[in-house]
Amino acid sequence: MNKAFTRESETDLDDEQELASPLPAGARNYMTPGGFARMKDELEHLVQKERPELVAIVAWAAGNGDRSENGDYIYGKKRLREIDRRIRFLIRRLDNAEVVDPAAHRDEGSDQVFFGATVTLCSAKDGERTVSIVGVDEIDTARGYISWVSPMARALLKAREGDTVTLHTPGGVDELEIVRVRYVPLATNGAVEQTNAG
């Protein structure tokens, strides 16, 4: 197989993966302040530290002669493409981000579910559980953080405490009763998670 053809097809696949987005067409990329800060910190680390160090290694490896069998050069170029792809992804996500602080703009007595809400719900199948509605890049199932575009979040949005909503799943239909709605700061930033753990 021709190497030029292989590299070209890998690039095409990379571009297709970059174009795929969990956001509905034309939708804003809602994020919590912690999630925005985490992604911005990752971008800064990649641009200012990791990428320049890797460029130096690749330049050194390129100066060693035959590049076709030079592991440092081959691996370095591959990792450089991965970093550049991640940088483009982060820039796109941050440029389209709309930061919404769950604790800042909701009234104290607000009982309606919007982005950033922490909702305690009860169902016949799963009993009582708590979920928080966050951005597509902040999902953490262990903490109960679900994306605002997920089927459950879509069923809950704009409902109020005491309402019962219907959730259609592959396993059937589930009735979810909204027990409590709160707007509290969420641990979507790595620094916040470490502080809360200690």
Tab-separated table of C-alpha atoms in Angstrom:
chain	number	residue	atom	x	y	z
A	1	MET	CA	0.000	0.000	0.000
A	2	ASN	CA	1.283	3.439	-0.886
A	3	LYS	CA	2.284	5.512	2.174
A	4	ALA	CA	0.883	8.667	0.638
A	5	PHE	CA	-2.519	6.992	0.291
A	6	THR	CA	-2.422	5.754	3.897
A	7	ARG	CA	-1.568	9.151	5.302
A	8	GLU	CA	-4.232	10.842	3.209
A	9	SER	CA	-6.951	8.431	4.396
A	10	GLU	CA	-5.862	8.870	8.045
A	11	THR	CA	-6.203	12.630	7.621
A	12	ASP	CA	-9.659	12.223	6.093
A	13	LEU	CA	-10.758	10.120	9.078
A	14	ASP	CA	-9.360	12.702	11.496
A	15	ASP	CA	-11.289	15.476	9.754
A	16	GLU	CA	-14.523	13.435	9.855
A	17	GLN	CA	-14.085	12.812	13.582
A	18	GLU	CA	-13.509	16.530	14.181
A	19	LEU	CA	-16.719	17.437	12.348
A	20	ALA	CA	-18.894	15.115	14.465
A	21	SER	CA	-20.519	17.019	17.322
A	22	PRO	CA	-23.024	15.933	19.947
A	23	LEU	CA	-24.602	19.409	19.808
A	24	PRO	CA	-27.702	19.928	17.696
A	25	ALA	CA	-27.045	21.992	14.557
A	26	GLY	CA	-26.973	25.686	15.385
A	27	ALA	CA	-27.166	25.097	19.160
A	28	ARG	CA	-24.988	26.978	21.605
A	29	ASN	CA	-22.322	25.110	23.544
A	30	TYR	CA	-23.538	25.717	27.104
A	31	MET	CA	-20.897	25.181	29.806
A	32	THR	CA	-20.492	25.768	33.507
A	33	PRO	CA	-17.705	28.170	34.605
A	34	GLY	CA	-15.678	25.225	35.962
A	35	GLY	CA	-15.919	23.288	32.701
A	36	PHE	CA	-14.926	26.349	30.684
A	37	ALA	CA	-11.912	26.981	32.946
A	38	ARG	CA	-10.830	23.325	32.712
A	39	MET	CA	-10.914	23.349	28.899
A	40	LYS	CA	-9.137	26.713	28.747
A	41	ASP	CA	-6.399	25.402	31.071
A	42	GLU	CA	-5.987	22.303	28.895
A	43	LEU	CA	-5.662	24.456	25.762
A	44	GLU	CA	-3.098	26.695	27.427
A	45	HIS	CA	-1.072	23.664	28.594
A	46	LEU	CA	-1.067	22.116	25.109
A	47	VAL	CA	-0.131	25.355	23.319
A	48	GLN	CA	2.444	26.696	25.760
A	49	LYS	CA	4.070	23.569	27.177
A	50	GLU	CA	3.372	20.193	25.555
A	51	ARG	CA	3.410	21.205	21.865
A	52	PRO	CA	6.657	23.284	22.008
A	53	GLU	CA	8.443	20.459	23.879
A	54	LEU	CA	7.287	17.935	21.286
A	55	VAL	CA	8.298	20.196	18.372
A	56	ALA	CA	11.812	20.358	19.849
A	57	ILE	CA	11.973	16.536	20.094
A	58	VAL	CA	10.743	16.094	16.509
A	59	ALA	CA	13.265	18.652	15.237
A	60	TRP	CA	16.061	16.850	17.086
A	61	ALA	CA	14.895	13.451	15.742
A	62	ALA	CA	14.650	14.819	12.178
A	63	GLY	CA	18.287	15.891	12.413
A	64	ASN	CA	19.375	12.314	13.189
A	65	GLY	CA	19.116	11.125	9.614
A	66	ASP	CA	16.787	8.478	8.147
A	67	ARG	CA	13.284	9.415	9.268
A	68	SER	CA	11.566	6.246	7.980
A	69	GLU	CA	12.968	4.133	10.839
A	70	ASN	CA	13.371	6.859	13.452
A	71	GLY	CA	10.918	6.040	16.271
A	72	ASP	CA	11.238	9.432	17.976
A	73	TYR	CA	10.417	11.188	14.725
A	74	ILE	CA	7.524	8.895	13.714
A	75	TYR	CA	5.934	8.870	17.165
A	76	GLY	CA	6.570	12.593	17.617
A	77	LYS	CA	4.872	13.501	14.321
A	78	LYS	CA	1.888	11.294	15.171
A	79	ARG	CA	1.566	12.809	18.661
A	80	LEU	CA	1.933	16.293	17.162
A	81	ARG	CA	-1.044	15.615	14.857
A	82	GLU	CA	-3.070	14.429	17.876
A	83	ILE	CA	-2.180	17.562	19.842
A	84	ASP	CA	-3.006	19.845	16.905
A	85	ARG	CA	-6.351	18.076	16.458
A	86	ARG	CA	-7.134	18.508	20.186
A	87	ILE	CA	-6.119	22.188	20.035
A	88	ARG	CA	-8.472	22.794	17.089
A	89	PHE	CA	-11.262	20.973	18.947
A	90	LEU	CA	-10.751	23.017	22.133
A	91	ILE	CA	-10.594	26.313	20.244
A	92	ARG	CA	-13.849	25.510	18.425
A	93	ARG	CA	-15.594	24.466	21.643
A	94	LEU	CA	-14.387	27.499	23.606
A	95	ASP	CA	-15.218	29.934	20.781
A	96	ASN	CA	-18.798	28.626	20.673
A	97	ALA	CA	-19.160	28.348	24.456
A	98	GLU	CA	-21.796	30.181	26.402
A	99	VAL	CA	-20.879	30.073	30.086
A	100	VAL	CA	-23.854	29.694	32.417
A	101	ASP	CA	-23.266	29.750	36.173
A	102	PRO	CA	-25.913	27.513	37.764
A	103	ALA	CA	-25.782	29.339	41.097
A	104	ALA	CA	-25.668	32.931	39.819
A	105	HIS	CA	-28.828	33.819	37.940
A	106	ARG	CA	-31.591	31.613	39.337
A	107	ASP	CA	-33.959	32.898	41.979
A	108	GLU	CA	-33.658	31.265	45.375
A	109	GLY	CA	-37.138	29.803	45.063
A	110	SER	CA	-36.839	28.728	41.414
A	111	ASP	CA	-38.322	25.274	40.993
A	112	GLN	CA	-38.107	25.031	37.185
A	113	VAL	CA	-35.426	22.903	35.508
A	114	PHE	CA	-32.933	24.705	33.265
A	115	PHE	CA	-29.248	24.220	32.363
A	116	GLY	CA	-27.151	23.812	35.527
A	117	ALA	CA	-29.995	22.494	37.675
A	118	THR	CA	-29.386	19.727	40.175
A	119	VAL	CA	-32.544	17.634	40.129
A	120	THR	CA	-33.594	14.954	42.582
A	121	LEU	CA	-36.009	12.613	40.875
A	122	CYS	CA	-37.836	9.420	41.659
A	123	SER	CA	-38.874	6.600	39.345
A	124	ALA	CA	-40.511	3.225	39.861
A	125	LYS	CA	-37.580	1.486	38.089
A	126	ASP	CA	-34.571	3.178	39.711
A	127	GLY	CA	-35.902	4.751	42.907
A	128	GLU	CA	-34.585	8.149	43.934
A	129	ARG	CA	-31.461	9.671	42.379
A	130	THR	CA	-29.922	13.071	41.715
A	131	VAL	CA	-28.651	14.378	38.379
A	132	SER	CA	-27.116	17.698	37.353
A	133	ILE	CA	-27.568	19.108	33.852
A	134	VAL	CA	-24.218	20.217	32.393
A	135	GLY	CA	-22.518	20.834	29.034
A	136	VAL	CA	-21.663	18.103	26.534
A	137	ASP	CA	-17.974	18.300	27.491
A	138	GLU	CA	-18.643	18.035	31.245
A	139	ILE	CA	-20.451	14.690	31.486
A	140	ASP	CA	-19.485	12.630	34.542
A	141	THR	CA	-21.856	9.721	35.168
A	142	ALA	CA	-20.202	8.860	38.495
A	143	ARG	CA	-21.253	12.288	39.832
A	144	GLY	CA	-24.624	12.208	38.075
A	145	TYR	CA	-23.677	14.953	35.582
A	146	ILE	CA	-25.691	14.510	32.378
A	147	SER	CA	-25.522	16.466	29.138
A	148	TRP	CA	-28.250	19.005	28.461
A	149	VAL	CA	-28.829	17.290	25.088
A	150	SER	CA	-29.326	13.821	26.615
A	151	PRO	CA	-32.808	12.290	26.465
A	152	MET	CA	-33.214	12.517	30.257
A	153	ALA	CA	-32.219	16.192	30.398
A	154	ARG	CA	-34.518	16.996	27.469
A	155	ALA	CA	-37.399	15.329	29.320
A	156	LEU	CA	-36.618	17.321	32.485
A	157	LEU	CA	-35.992	20.778	30.954
A	158	LYS	CA	-38.674	23.380	31.815
A	159	ALA	CA	-40.487	20.992	34.160
A	160	ARG	CA	-41.072	22.008	37.793
A	161	GLU	CA	-40.867	20.403	41.221
A	162	GLY	CA	-43.773	18.020	41.634
A	163	ASP	CA	-44.145	17.419	37.877
A	164	THR	CA	-43.948	13.939	36.388
A	165	VAL	CA	-42.202	13.624	33.024
A	166	THR	CA	-42.042	10.706	30.620
A	167	LEU	CA	-38.650	9.365	29.567
A	168	HIS	CA	-38.547	7.108	26.501
A	169	THR	CA	-35.591	4.700	26.638
A	170	PRO	CA	-34.598	1.588	24.679
A	171	GLY	CA	-35.717	-0.400	27.739
A	172	GLY	CA	-39.187	1.137	27.649
A	173	VAL	CA	-41.003	4.133	29.063
A	174	ASP	CA	-40.164	5.478	32.535
A	175	GLU	CA	-42.121	8.034	34.543
A	176	LEU	CA	-39.840	10.430	36.467
A	177	GLU	CA	-41.232	12.480	39.334
A	178	ILE	CA	-39.276	15.671	40.030
A	179	VAL	CA	-38.795	15.772	43.802
A	180	ARG	CA	-36.439	18.758	44.165
A	181	VAL	CA	-34.727	21.365	41.935
A	182	ARG	CA	-31.649	23.264	43.152
A	183	TYR	CA	-29.051	25.543	41.589
A	184	VAL	CA	-25.685	25.004	43.285
A	185	PRO	CA	-22.039	25.307	42.185
A	186	LEU	CA	-20.945	22.123	40.383
A	187	ALA	CA	-17.548	20.420	40.562
A	188	THR	CA	-16.836	20.520	36.811
A	189	ASN	CA	-13.290	21.885	37.203
A	190	GLY	CA	-10.384	19.620	38.245
A	191	ALA	CA	-9.298	22.071	40.968
A	192	VAL	CA	-12.785	22.138	42.479
A	193	GLU	CA	-12.956	18.335	42.454
A	194	GLN	CA	-9.671	18.075	44.359
A	195	THR	CA	-10.808	20.681	46.915
A	196	ASN	CA	-14.099	18.873	47.515
A	197	ALA	CA	-12.365	15.511	47.840
A	198	GLY	CA	-10.145	16.730	50.695
